[in-house]
Coordinates of C-alpha atoms in Angstrom, one line a residue:
Chain A
X1 CA -39.7 -9.6 7.9
X2 CA -36.2 -9.2 8.6
X3 CA -34.3 -12.0 10.8
X4 CA -31.9 -9.9 13.5
X5 CA -28.3 -10.0 12.1
X6 CA -25.6 -9.7 15.2
X7 CA -23.4 -7.1 14.2
X8 CA -20.3 -9.5 13.9
X9 CA -16.6 -7.8 13.7
X10 CA -13.4 -9.0 12.2
X11 CA -10.9 -8.4 14.7
X12 CA -7.1 -8.8 14.9
X13 CA -5.6 -7.5 18.3
X14 CA -5.2 -8.7 21.9
X15 CA -4.2 -7.8 25.3
X16 CA -1.0 -9.3 24.8
X17 CA -0.7 -7.8 21.4
X18 CA -1.4 -4.0 22.7
X19 CA 0.9 -4.8 25.4
X20 CA 3.3 -6.0 22.8
X21 CA 3.2 -3.0 20.6
X22 CA 4.1 -0.8 23.9
X23 CA 7.2 -3.1 24.4
X24 CA 8.0 -2.4 21.0
X25 CA 8.3 1.3 21.3
X26 CA 9.6 1.1 24.5
X27 CA 13.2 -1.3 23.0
X28 CA 13.0 0.7 20.6
X29 CA 13.5 4.0 22.1
X30 CA 16.1 2.0 24.1
X31 CA 18.0 0.9 21.2
X32 CA 18.6 4.3 19.4
X33 CA 19.8 4.9 23.0
X34 CA 22.1 2.4 23.0
X35 CA 25.5 3.3 21.1
X36 CA 25.6 6.2 24.3
X37 CA 25.5 3.2 26.8
X38 CA 27.3 -0.2 26.5
X39 CA 30.3 -0.8 24.2
X40 CA 31.5 -0.2 21.3
X41 CA 31.5 -4.6 20.7
X42 CA 28.1 -4.6 22.1
X43 CA 27.0 -2.7 19.4
X44 CA 29.0 -4.5 16.6
X45 CA 26.7 -7.4 18.9
X46 CA 23.7 -6.0 18.6
X47 CA 24.1 -5.3 14.9
X48 CA 25.3 -7.8 14.2
X49 CA 21.6 -9.8 15.6
X50 CA 19.5 -6.7 13.2
X51 CA 21.6 -7.4 10.2
X52 CA 19.8 -10.9 10.6
X53 CA 17.2 -10.0 12.3
X54 CA 15.9 -8.7 8.9
X55 CA 17.6 -11.2 6.5
X56 CA 15.6 -13.3 8.5
X57 CA 12.1 -11.5 8.6
X58 CA 12.7 -11.1 5.0
X59 CA 13.2 -15.3 4.4
X60 CA 10.1 -15.6 6.5
X61 CA 8.1 -13.6 5.0
X62 CA 8.8 -15.6 1.2
X63 CA 9.1 -18.8 3.1
X64 CA 6.5 -18.5 5.5
X65 CA 3.6 -16.6 4.3
X66 CA 4.3 -17.0 0.9
X67 CA 5.2 -20.0 0.0
X68 CA 8.7 -19.7 -2.3
X69 CA 11.2 -21.2 -0.6
X70 CA 14.7 -19.6 -1.5
X71 CA 18.1 -21.3 -0.9
X72 CA 19.4 -18.4 -2.7
X73 CA 18.5 -15.0 -1.1
X74 CA 22.0 -14.8 -0.9
X75 CA 22.0 -13.5 -4.1
X76 CA 20.7 -10.2 -2.6
X77 CA 22.8 -9.5 -0.1
X78 CA 25.4 -9.9 -2.2
X79 CA 24.4 -7.8 -4.8
X80 CA 23.8 -5.9 -2.8
X81 CA 26.5 -5.5 -1.1
X82 CA 28.7 -5.8 -4.7
X83 CA 26.4 -2.4 -5.5
X84 CA 27.1 -0.5 -3.0
X85 CA 31.1 -1.1 -3.2
X86 CA 30.6 -0.1 -6.5
X87 CA 28.6 2.5 -6.3
X88 CA 31.6 3.7 -3.5
X89 CA 34.6 3.3 -5.4
X90 CA 33.3 3.5 -8.7
X91 CA 31.1 6.5 -8.9
X92 CA 32.4 8.0 -5.6
X93 CA 28.8 8.2 -3.7
X94 CA 28.9 8.0 -0.1
X95 CA 28.0 4.9 1.5
X96 CA 24.7 5.9 3.1
X97 CA 22.6 6.7 -0.3
X98 CA 24.7 4.4 -1.5
X99 CA 22.9 1.5 0.1
X100 CA 19.6 2.9 -0.6
X101 CA 20.7 2.3 -4.5
X102 CA 21.7 -0.7 -3.7
X103 CA 18.1 -1.9 -2.1
X104 CA 17.0 -0.7 -5.6
X105 CA 18.8 -2.4 -7.7
X106 CA 18.7 -5.3 -6.1
X107 CA 14.9 -5.6 -6.4
X108 CA 16.0 -4.9 -10.3
X109 CA 18.3 -7.7 -10.3
X110 CA 15.2 -9.6 -8.7
X111 CA 12.8 -8.9 -11.9
X112 CA 15.4 -10.9 -14.0
X113 CA 16.2 -13.9 -11.4
X114 CA 11.9 -14.6 -10.7
X115 CA 11.7 -14.4 -14.4
X116 CA 14.0 -17.3 -14.9
X117 CA 13.1 -19.2 -11.2
X118 CA 9.5 -18.6 -11.2
X119 CA 9.3 -20.9 -14.1
X120 CA 10.1 -23.5 -11.6
X121 CA 7.8 -25.4 -9.2
X122 CA 8.2 -26.3 -5.0
X123 CA 11.3 -27.9 -4.3
X124 CA 13.3 -26.6 -8.0
X125 CA 12.6 -23.3 -7.2
X126 CA 14.8 -23.3 -4.7
X127 CA 17.5 -25.2 -6.1
X128 CA 16.8 -22.2 -9.4
X129 CA 17.3 -19.8 -6.4
X130 CA 20.8 -21.5 -5.5
X131 CA 22.2 -21.3 -9.4
X132 CA 20.9 -17.7 -9.9
X133 CA 22.9 -16.8 -6.9
X134 CA 25.7 -18.9 -8.1
X135 CA 25.8 -17.6 -11.3
X136 CA 25.5 -13.9 -9.8
X137 CA 28.7 -14.9 -8.0
X138 CA 31.0 -16.1 -10.9
X139 CA 30.1 -13.0 -13.0
X140 CA 31.2 -10.6 -9.9
X141 CA 34.0 -13.0 -10.0
X142 CA 35.1 -12.1 -13.5
X143 CA 34.0 -7.9 -12.8
X144 CA 38.3 -7.2 -12.3
X145 CA 37.3 -3.5 -11.3
X146 CA 35.8 -4.2 -8.1
X147 CA 38.9 -6.7 -7.4
X148 CA 37.4 -10.1 -9.2
X149 CA 37.5 -13.0 -7.8
X150 CA 40.1 -12.2 -4.3
X151 CA 37.6 -9.1 -3.9
X152 CA 38.4 -5.4 -2.6
X153 CA 38.1 -3.2 0.3
X154 CA 36.0 0.2 0.9
X155 CA 38.6 2.9 0.6
X156 CA 39.6 4.4 4.3
X157 CA 38.5 7.8 3.7
X158 CA 34.5 7.0 2.1
X159 CA 33.5 5.3 5.5
X160 CA 35.3 7.7 8.1
X161 CA 33.5 11.1 6.0
X162 CA 30.4 9.0 5.9
X163 CA 27.5 11.1 6.5
X164 CA 26.2 12.3 9.8
X165 CA 30.1 11.5 11.4
X166 CA 31.4 15.0 11.5
X167 CA 28.1 15.6 12.7
X168 CA 28.6 12.7 15.8
X169 CA 32.2 14.1 16.2
X170 CA 31.2 17.5 16.8
X171 CA 28.0 16.8 18.7
X172 CA 29.5 13.9 21.1
X173 CA 32.9 14.0 20.9
X174 CA 32.9 10.2 18.7
X175 CA 35.8 8.7 17.3
X176 CA 35.5 8.3 13.8
X177 CA 35.6 4.5 13.9
X178 CA 32.9 4.8 17.2
X179 CA 30.3 7.2 14.8
X180 CA 30.3 4.3 11.9
X181 CA 29.4 1.6 14.2
X182 CA 26.5 4.2 15.6
X183 CA 25.1 4.6 12.6
X184 CA 25.8 1.5 11.1
X185 CA 23.7 0.0 13.7
X186 CA 21.2 2.6 14.0
X187 CA 20.4 2.0 11.0
X188 CA 20.3 -1.6 11.4
X189 CA 17.8 -0.7 13.5
X190 CA 16.1 1.0 12.3
X191 CA 16.5 -0.9 9.1
X192 CA 15.0 -4.3 11.3
X193 CA 11.7 -1.8 12.7
X194 CA 10.3 -1.5 9.4
X195 CA 10.5 -4.7 8.1
X196 CA 8.8 -6.2 11.3
X197 CA 6.3 -3.1 10.9
X198 CA 5.5 -3.6 6.9
X199 CA 5.2 -7.5 7.4
X200 CA 3.0 -7.0 9.8
X201 CA 1.1 -4.3 8.6
X202 CA 0.9 -6.0 5.2
X203 CA -0.5 -9.4 7.2
X204 CA -3.0 -7.4 8.5
X205 CA -4.3 -5.8 5.0
X206 CA -6.1 -7.3 2.4
X207 CA -3.6 -8.7 0.4
X208 CA -2.3 -10.1 3.4
X209 CA -4.9 -12.5 3.4
X210 CA -4.8 -13.4 -0.4
X211 CA -1.8 -14.4 0.7
X212 CA -2.0 -16.3 3.7
X213 CA -5.1 -18.2 1.4
X214 CA -2.7 -18.5 -1.1
X215 CA -0.1 -20.3 0.9
X216 CA -2.6 -22.6 2.4
X217 CA -5.0 -23.7 -0.9
X218 CA -3.5 -21.8 -4.3
X219 CA -7.1 -23.2 -6.2
X220 CA -9.3 -21.5 -3.3
X221 CA -7.8 -18.7 -3.2
X222 CA -7.1 -17.9 -7.3
X223 CA -11.3 -19.1 -7.1
X224 CA -12.3 -16.4 -5.1
X225 CA -10.4 -13.7 -7.2
X226 CA -6.6 -13.6 -5.8
X227 CA -4.0 -13.9 -7.6
X228 CA -1.9 -15.7 -6.3
X229 CA 0.7 -14.8 -9.0
X230 CA 1.4 -11.8 -9.0
X231 CA 1.0 -11.6 -5.0
X232 CA 3.9 -14.0 -5.0
X233 CA 5.5 -11.8 -7.5
X234 CA 5.8 -8.8 -5.3
X235 CA 6.3 -10.2 -2.3
X236 CA 9.5 -11.7 -4.0
X237 CA 10.4 -8.0 -4.8
X238 CA 9.7 -6.7 -1.6
X239 CA 12.1 -9.3 -0.1
X240 CA 14.8 -8.2 -2.6
X241 CA 14.7 -4.5 -2.0
X242 CA 15.4 -5.9 1.6
X243 CA 17.9 -8.1 1.9
X244 CA 19.6 -6.0 -0.5
X245 CA 19.5 -3.1 2.0
X246 CA 20.5 -5.6 4.4
X247 CA 23.3 -6.8 2.5
X248 CA 24.3 -3.1 1.2
X249 CA 24.8 -2.0 5.3
X250 CA 26.4 -4.8 6.7
X251 CA 29.6 -4.1 4.0
X252 CA 29.0 -0.8 4.7
X253 CA 30.3 -2.2 8.5
X254 CA 32.3 -5.3 7.2
X255 CA 34.3 -2.7 4.5
X256 CA 36.1 -6.0 2.7
X257 CA 34.6 -8.0 0.0
X258 CA 34.7 -10.9 -1.9
X259 CA 32.9 -13.1 -4.1
X260 CA 33.0 -15.9 -1.9
X261 CA 31.7 -14.3 1.8
X262 CA 29.0 -11.9 -0.2
X263 CA 27.7 -14.8 -1.9
X264 CA 27.6 -17.4 1.4
X265 CA 24.8 -19.6 0.7
X266 CA 26.0 -21.0 5.0
X267 CA 26.6 -17.2 6.2
X268 CA 23.3 -15.6 4.5
X269 CA 21.1 -18.4 3.2
X270 CA 21.2 -21.5 5.9
X271 CA 22.0 -19.2 9.0
X272 CA 18.7 -18.1 7.9
X273 CA 17.2 -20.8 7.7
X274 CA 17.9 -22.2 11.0
X275 CA 17.3 -19.1 12.6
X276 CA 12.9 -18.7 11.3
X277 CA 12.4 -23.0 11.8
X278 CA 13.4 -23.5 15.4
X279 CA 12.2 -19.5 15.7
X280 CA 9.1 -20.4 13.9
X281 CA 7.6 -20.1 10.3
X282 CA 5.1 -18.4 9.0
X283 CA 5.3 -16.5 12.8
X284 CA 6.5 -12.7 12.9
X285 CA 7.9 -13.4 16.6
X286 CA 9.9 -16.7 15.7
X287 CA 12.7 -15.0 13.8
X288 CA 12.9 -12.6 16.1
X289 CA 13.3 -15.2 19.4
X290 CA 15.1 -17.4 15.9
X291 CA 18.1 -14.6 16.1
X292 CA 18.3 -15.0 20.0
X293 CA 19.3 -18.2 20.1
X294 CA 21.3 -18.2 17.0
X295 CA 23.2 -15.7 18.3
X296 CA 23.6 -17.1 22.2
X297 CA 24.7 -20.2 20.7
X298 CA 27.2 -18.9 18.4
X299 CA 28.7 -17.1 21.4
X300 CA 28.8 -20.4 23.9
X301 CA 30.1 -22.6 20.5
X302 CA 32.4 -20.9 18.9
X303 CA 34.8 -22.9 19.7
X304 CA 33.7 -25.7 18.3
X305 CA 33.9 -24.6 14.5
X306 CA 32.7 -26.7 12.2
X307 CA 30.3 -29.1 15.4
X308 CA 28.3 -25.9 15.6
X309 CA 27.0 -26.0 12.5
X310 CA 26.0 -29.8 12.9
X311 CA 23.8 -28.8 16.1
X312 CA 22.2 -26.4 14.3
X313 CA 20.9 -28.6 11.2
X314 CA 20.2 -31.3 13.9
X315 CA 18.5 -29.0 15.8
X316 CA 17.2 -27.5 12.2
X317 CA 15.7 -31.4 11.5
X318 CA 14.4 -31.9 15.1
X319 CA 12.1 -29.0 14.7
X320 CA 10.7 -29.5 11.0
X321 CA 10.0 -32.9 12.0
X322 CA 8.8 -32.5 16.0
X323 CA 7.5 -29.1 16.0
X324 CA 7.0 -27.8 13.1
X325 CA 5.9 -24.3 14.4
X326 CA 9.3 -24.1 15.9
X327 CA 9.5 -22.9 19.1
X328 CA 7.8 -20.1 19.1
X329 CA 4.5 -21.6 16.9
X330 CA 5.4 -24.5 19.9
X331 CA 5.0 -22.0 23.1
X332 CA 1.6 -19.9 21.2
X333 CA -1.0 -22.9 20.3
X334 CA -0.2 -24.2 23.9
X335 CA -0.5 -20.2 25.3
X336 CA -2.7 -18.4 22.5
X337 CA -0.4 -15.4 23.0
X338 CA 0.4 -13.4 19.9
X339 CA 2.3 -10.6 20.2
X340 CA 2.0 -9.9 16.6
X341 CA -1.6 -11.2 16.4
X342 CA -2.4 -11.4 12.4
X343 CA -5.4 -13.7 12.8
X344 CA -8.5 -12.3 12.4
X345 CA -10.9 -13.6 15.2
X346 CA -14.5 -12.9 14.3
X347 CA -16.8 -11.6 17.9
X348 CA -20.3 -10.1 18.2
X349 CA -22.3 -13.2 16.8
X350 CA -23.3 -15.8 18.8
X351 CA -21.1 -17.3 20.9
X352 CA -20.8 -20.6 19.8
X353 CA -17.7 -20.9 17.9
X354 CA -14.6 -18.5 17.7
X355 CA -12.3 -19.6 16.4
X356 CA -12.7 -18.0 13.0
X357 CA -10.0 -18.3 9.9
X358 CA -6.3 -19.6 10.2
X359 CA -3.8 -17.1 8.5
Chain B
X1 CA 39.9 -30.9 -35.1
X2 CA 40.5 -28.9 -31.0
X3 CA 36.8 -28.5 -31.1
X4 CA 35.9 -32.1 -31.4
X5 CA 38.7 -32.8 -28.8
X6 CA 36.5 -30.5 -26.3
X7 CA 32.9 -31.9 -27.1
X8 CA 34.2 -35.4 -27.3
X9 CA 35.9 -34.3 -23.5
X10 CA 32.2 -32.4 -23.0
X11 CA 30.4 -35.6 -23.5
X12 CA 32.4 -37.4 -21.2
X13 CA 32.5 -35.5 -18.7
X14 CA 28.7 -35.2 -18.8
X15 CA 28.8 -38.1 -18.3
X16 CA 29.8 -38.4 -14.8
X17 CA 27.1 -35.8 -14.4
X18 CA 24.0 -37.8 -15.7
X19 CA 26.0 -40.4 -12.8
X20 CA 25.1 -37.3 -10.0
X21 CA 21.7 -36.5 -10.9
X22 CA 20.3 -40.5 -12.6
X23 CA 19.6 -40.6 -8.1
X24 CA 17.9 -37.6 -7.8
X25 CA 15.9 -37.8 -11.1
X26 CA 14.3 -41.4 -9.4
X27 CA 14.0 -40.4 -5.6
X28 CA 12.0 -37.0 -7.9
X29 CA 10.3 -39.7 -10.2
X30 CA 8.8 -42.1 -7.7
X31 CA 8.2 -39.8 -4.4
X32 CA 7.9 -36.1 -5.6
X33 CA 11.7 -36.1 -3.1
X34 CA 14.0 -33.3 -3.8
X35 CA 16.7 -34.4 -1.9
X36 CA 19.2 -31.1 -1.2
X37 CA 21.9 -33.1 0.6
X38 CA 21.8 -35.6 -2.5
X39 CA 25.7 -34.1 -2.9
X40 CA 26.7 -33.9 0.2
X41 CA 25.5 -37.9 0.1
X42 CA 28.0 -38.2 -3.0
X43 CA 31.0 -37.0 -1.4
X44 CA 30.0 -39.3 1.8
X45 CA 30.6 -41.9 -0.2
X46 CA 33.7 -40.6 -2.3
X47 CA 35.1 -40.4 1.5
X48 CA 33.9 -44.0 2.4
X49 CA 35.7 -45.2 -0.6
X50 CA 38.7 -43.0 0.7
X51 CA 38.7 -45.1 3.8
X52 CA 38.9 -48.0 2.5
X53 CA 41.6 -47.6 -0.9
X54 CA 43.8 -45.9 1.8
X55 CA 44.1 -47.8 4.7
X56 CA 42.8 -51.6 3.1
X57 CA 44.7 -50.8 0.3
X58 CA 42.1 -52.4 -1.9
X59 CA 41.2 -51.3 -5.6
X60 CA 38.6 -48.9 -6.0
X61 CA 36.0 -50.8 -8.2
X62 CA 36.4 -53.3 -4.9
X63 CA 35.6 -50.7 -2.6
X64 CA 32.7 -49.4 -4.0
X65 CA 31.2 -53.2 -4.6
X66 CA 31.5 -53.2 -0.4
X67 CA 30.4 -49.3 -0.2
X68 CA 27.4 -50.0 -1.7
X69 CA 25.7 -51.5 0.3
X70 CA 26.6 -50.0 3.0
X71 CA 25.2 -46.6 0.9
X72 CA 21.8 -48.8 0.0
X73 CA 21.5 -49.7 3.8
X74 CA 21.7 -45.3 4.8
X75 CA 19.4 -44.1 1.9
X76 CA 17.1 -46.8 3.5
X77 CA 17.3 -45.9 6.5
X78 CA 17.2 -42.1 6.3
X79 CA 14.1 -42.1 4.1
X80 CA 12.2 -44.8 7.1
X81 CA 13.0 -42.2 9.9
X82 CA 13.5 -39.0 8.3
X83 CA 12.3 -38.5 4.6
X84 CA 9.1 -40.6 5.1
X85 CA 8.1 -38.4 7.8
X86 CA 8.2 -35.1 5.9
X87 CA 6.4 -36.2 2.3
X88 CA 2.5 -34.7 2.0
X89 CA 1.5 -31.4 0.1
X90 CA 3.5 -29.5 1.7
X91 CA 6.8 -28.8 0.1
X92 CA 9.0 -26.6 3.1
X93 CA 9.2 -29.9 5.5
X94 CA 11.0 -32.7 2.7
X95 CA 13.6 -29.3 1.8
X96 CA 14.1 -28.3 5.3
X97 CA 15.2 -31.3 6.8
X98 CA 17.4 -32.7 3.0
X99 CA 18.9 -29.0 3.7
X100 CA 19.6 -29.5 7.5
X101 CA 20.7 -32.7 6.4
X102 CA 23.2 -31.5 3.9
X103 CA 24.4 -29.2 6.5
X104 CA 25.2 -31.9 8.9
X105 CA 27.3 -34.0 6.5
X106 CA 29.3 -30.7 4.9
X107 CA 29.9 -30.3 9.3
X108 CA 30.5 -34.0 9.9
X109 CA 33.2 -34.9 7.6
X110 CA 35.2 -31.5 8.2
X111 CA 35.4 -32.4 11.8
X112 CA 36.5 -36.1 10.0
X113 CA 38.2 -35.3 7.0
X114 CA 39.2 -31.6 7.7
X115 CA 39.3 -29.4 5.0
X116 CA 42.3 -30.8 2.7
X117 CA 41.3 -31.8 -0.8
X118 CA 42.0 -35.7 -1.2
X119 CA 41.4 -37.6 -4.1
X120 CA 41.0 -41.5 -4.8
X121 CA 43.8 -43.1 -5.9
X122 CA 42.7 -45.4 -9.3
X123 CA 46.6 -46.8 -9.9
X124 CA 47.9 -47.0 -13.4
X125 CA 43.7 -46.8 -14.5
X126 CA 44.1 -43.1 -13.6
X127 CA 46.2 -41.8 -16.2
X128 CA 45.0 -44.6 -18.8
X129 CA 44.1 -43.2 -22.6
X130 CA 43.1 -45.0 -25.7
X131 CA 42.8 -43.6 -29.6
X132 CA 39.1 -43.0 -30.1
X133 CA 39.4 -42.3 -34.1
X134 CA 40.8 -38.9 -34.6
X135 CA 40.7 -38.7 -30.3
X136 CA 42.2 -39.7 -27.5
X137 CA 40.0 -39.9 -24.8
X138 CA 41.0 -41.1 -20.9
X139 CA 40.3 -44.5 -19.9
X140 CA 38.2 -43.5 -16.4
X141 CA 35.8 -40.9 -18.1
X142 CA 35.3 -43.5 -20.9
X143 CA 33.9 -45.7 -18.2
X144 CA 31.7 -42.7 -16.5
X145 CA 30.0 -42.5 -19.3
X146 CA 29.3 -46.0 -20.1
X147 CA 28.7 -46.3 -16.6
X148 CA 26.6 -44.0 -16.8
X149 CA 24.6 -45.2 -20.1
X150 CA 24.4 -48.5 -17.6
X151 CA 22.7 -46.9 -15.0
X152 CA 20.1 -45.6 -17.6
X153 CA 19.5 -48.6 -19.2
X154 CA 19.5 -51.1 -15.7
X155 CA 17.2 -48.7 -14.0
X156 CA 14.6 -48.0 -17.1
X157 CA 14.8 -52.7 -16.9
X158 CA 14.4 -52.3 -13.1
X159 CA 10.8 -49.6 -13.6
X160 CA 10.2 -51.1 -16.2
X161 CA 10.3 -55.4 -16.5
X162 CA 10.5 -55.5 -13.3
X163 CA 7.8 -56.2 -10.2
X164 CA 9.9 -54.0 -7.8
X165 CA 9.6 -51.7 -10.7
X166 CA 5.5 -51.8 -11.0
X167 CA 5.7 -51.0 -7.2
X168 CA 7.7 -48.1 -8.1
X169 CA 5.2 -46.6 -11.3
X170 CA 2.4 -47.4 -9.0
X171 CA 3.3 -45.5 -6.0
X172 CA 3.7 -43.0 -8.3
X173 CA 1.2 -42.8 -9.7
X174 CA -0.9 -43.0 -6.7
X175 CA 0.4 -43.4 -3.5
X176 CA -3.2 -44.1 -1.9
X177 CA -4.8 -47.1 -4.8
X178 CA -0.8 -48.6 -4.2
X179 CA -1.5 -49.1 -0.9
X180 CA -4.9 -50.7 -1.2
X181 CA -3.5 -53.0 -3.3
X182 CA -1.2 -54.7 -1.2
X183 CA 2.0 -52.2 -1.3
X184 CA 3.9 -50.2 1.1
X185 CA 5.1 -47.0 0.1
X186 CA 6.5 -46.4 2.3
X187 CA 9.3 -48.9 1.9
X188 CA 8.9 -48.7 -1.5
X189 CA 10.4 -45.0 -0.9
X190 CA 13.0 -46.8 1.2
X191 CA 14.1 -49.5 -0.9
X192 CA 13.9 -46.5 -3.8
X193 CA 16.2 -44.1 -2.2
X194 CA 18.2 -47.1 -1.1
X195 CA 18.6 -47.3 -5.1
X196 CA 19.7 -43.7 -5.7
X197 CA 21.9 -43.8 -2.9
X198 CA 24.4 -47.4 -4.8
X199 CA 24.0 -45.3 -8.1
X200 CA 25.3 -42.7 -5.3
X201 CA 27.9 -44.8 -5.0
X202 CA 29.2 -45.0 -8.7
X203 CA 28.7 -41.6 -9.0
X204 CA 31.8 -41.1 -6.4
X205 CA 33.7 -44.0 -7.4
X206 CA 34.3 -41.6 -10.5
X207 CA 34.2 -38.2 -9.1
X208 CA 36.6 -39.4 -6.5
X209 CA 39.6 -40.7 -8.9
X210 CA 38.9 -37.7 -11.9
X211 CA 39.5 -34.5 -9.7
X212 CA 39.9 -33.5 -6.1
X213 CA 37.2 -33.1 -3.9
X214 CA 37.0 -31.8 0.2
X215 CA 34.1 -32.2 2.8
X216 CA 32.3 -28.7 1.5
X217 CA 32.2 -30.4 -3.1
X218 CA 28.3 -31.3 -2.1
X219 CA 26.4 -28.8 -3.3
X220 CA 28.7 -28.3 -6.5
X221 CA 27.4 -31.8 -7.3
X222 CA 23.9 -31.0 -6.3
X223 CA 23.7 -28.4 -8.6
X224 CA 25.0 -29.9 -11.6
X225 CA 22.5 -32.9 -10.9
X226 CA 19.8 -30.5 -10.3
X227 CA 20.5 -28.8 -14.3
X228 CA 21.2 -32.8 -15.2
X229 CA 17.6 -33.2 -14.4
X230 CA 15.9 -29.8 -15.9
X231 CA 18.0 -29.5 -18.7
X232 CA 17.1 -33.3 -19.5
X233 CA 12.9 -33.0 -18.7
X234 CA 11.3 -34.2 -15.2
X235 CA 10.6 -38.3 -15.3
X236 CA 13.0 -39.5 -17.9
X237 CA 16.7 -40.9 -17.4
X238 CA 17.5 -40.9 -20.4
X239 CA 16.4 -37.3 -20.8
X240 CA 18.4 -36.9 -17.3
X241 CA 21.7 -38.4 -19.1
X242 CA 21.2 -36.4 -22.4
X243 CA 21.0 -33.4 -20.0
X244 CA 24.3 -34.8 -18.5
X245 CA 26.2 -34.3 -21.4
X246 CA 25.2 -31.1 -22.4
X247 CA 25.9 -29.5 -19.0
X248 CA 28.9 -31.8 -19.7
X249 CA 29.5 -29.6 -23.3
X250 CA 28.4 -26.4 -22.1
X251 CA 31.7 -26.6 -19.7
X252 CA 33.6 -28.0 -21.3
X253 CA 33.6 -25.2 -24.4
X254 CA 33.6 -22.7 -22.1
X255 CA 36.1 -23.7 -20.2
X256 CA 38.1 -24.0 -24.2
X257 CA 36.9 -20.4 -24.7
X258 CA 38.6 -19.0 -21.4
X259 CA 40.0 -21.3 -17.9
X260 CA 37.3 -19.5 -15.7
X261 CA 34.0 -19.5 -17.3
X262 CA 34.2 -23.4 -17.1
X263 CA 30.9 -22.9 -14.8
X264 CA 29.2 -20.2 -15.9
X265 CA 28.4 -21.4 -18.8
X266 CA 27.4 -24.9 -17.5
X267 CA 24.9 -22.4 -15.4
X268 CA 24.1 -20.0 -18.7
X269 CA 23.5 -23.3 -21.1
X270 CA 20.7 -24.5 -18.1
X271 CA 19.3 -20.9 -17.6
X272 CA 18.5 -21.0 -21.5
X273 CA 16.9 -24.2 -22.0
X274 CA 14.6 -22.9 -19.0
X275 CA 14.2 -19.8 -21.5
X276 CA 13.6 -22.0 -24.1
X277 CA 11.9 -25.2 -22.6
X278 CA 10.8 -24.7 -19.6
X279 CA 9.8 -28.3 -19.3
X280 CA 13.2 -29.3 -20.1
X281 CA 14.0 -31.1 -23.1
X282 CA 12.2 -34.2 -22.8
X283 CA 9.8 -33.9 -20.6
X284 CA 8.0 -36.7 -19.3
X285 CA 6.1 -36.6 -16.1
X286 CA 3.3 -34.0 -15.6
X287 CA 4.4 -31.7 -12.6

């Protein structure tokens, strides 16, 4: 005799998420057209928002999903930027392929740094990553060919003759500076969309479930066969790649580098941490909300200097104490709305309990 | 001869680093809390000392006697209001809250004291030196090392010989059971952080009189403190002292080869220890 089993199905989608997907593509399409619609300074603002978004999503994947809290991600921003500068200045590579080279080199750098920092647990991992970032900063300050401690600039013609600039000039009559801004902006848009797409797909995959299991209970996850160390190492490498790409891209646009700026813990890690924490750590929506808030606040409080950072620090503390899942987390808990649903829901069974797994 | 001098100077510098690290080590040992604002709290204490010394014309040592209880109260309050709420299985909240605090203190000091480098004046003591066999050592650096030894001895006596120390150890071993025995872990934690801030005041005294400091000097102090703790091994205060000395010697030896390599060679020594003995040279704690 057989017992009739109700057909169970695991789902992750929702109505809001299909709408969100549609809106996401519409925003992406609008974003691609932005250099033709808005002023050059707005394009630069959007570039800043998008690159910070990439850094924030990467840190969120690392800390919020893999439980690796790093305060040393500036090492990949700075290293990526320097790798790009090195490829352009010393090897004469075009800036665009140099960005890709920088991303790959950053990922390679992550192998030896992981070798050291993965020996440290939890909070000690955090400071360990910081020490590694300091070591790399001090080493680059010694590299005289790239300006040593005072830094150097990208050659003017390297950016002016960057791939695509002449095409844009011929097609749309853009000035070289305008065209290079448009190109870096498009790359930032593509990178941001690809980062979010990658994280979303990763979290919905089998590996993503393993990652969530490791974060929630490492021992239990290991007991059911999740290779926690391997998962964490892979996430660390992936975020190093993304962060290195973003760093190189940011510095193509800045065109001027120094070790102190490129390895700045405030610019590339503190801001990023506050964006993620205030927006909502452990959600894909959180960093998006966080980066928009961060940009608005920065513009509103531009004249207040260090008061601004002080307030940012206080907000971070308050959010961590009273709404640990950030503004988006609080909103999502209340309304149940998820734009990028990564939780698995069990449907089709007897409708007693529909909680399902929380991932 | 020159090498001997370099090493002696390194040992003395190590005393200062051990003072930076002792408070961090104590707090970690008792409640597994890593305070990312530790370096900024040292700088904050240095600014408090500076205010007393420059406005009231006090001797820096006398000023430290006044600042120490203030810092104790600050540590107690921080633990009660902030850190106790973050303790738990998750390592994220304490890290992010103390990181936020670090940013708040740095920028608060920037608003209050501007970004200028300052120094606490210690009068003729600043330049006083004495012969010690074949080498000559500065009196202040020597006092820093002796203070570090005294702090380690004092904390060890407190931890292993007093009722408060027993409560520290009990809470560290098993918070819940300690609670059943009538200890209030939250109070114990607050007292521990307060004590760490007293050590921080002593560290600030020698930091401020030895070299220039400014509001952004905190993170580097945190990193030195952290390196000393890890080199020495978690949970051992003598280990922390040894870690500070190793770090100091690595820095002065590096600087004697090339002045630009001072900080770098300290970091490299730390990484080398991490490579060879990941749990430090004298580990005691299990985690």
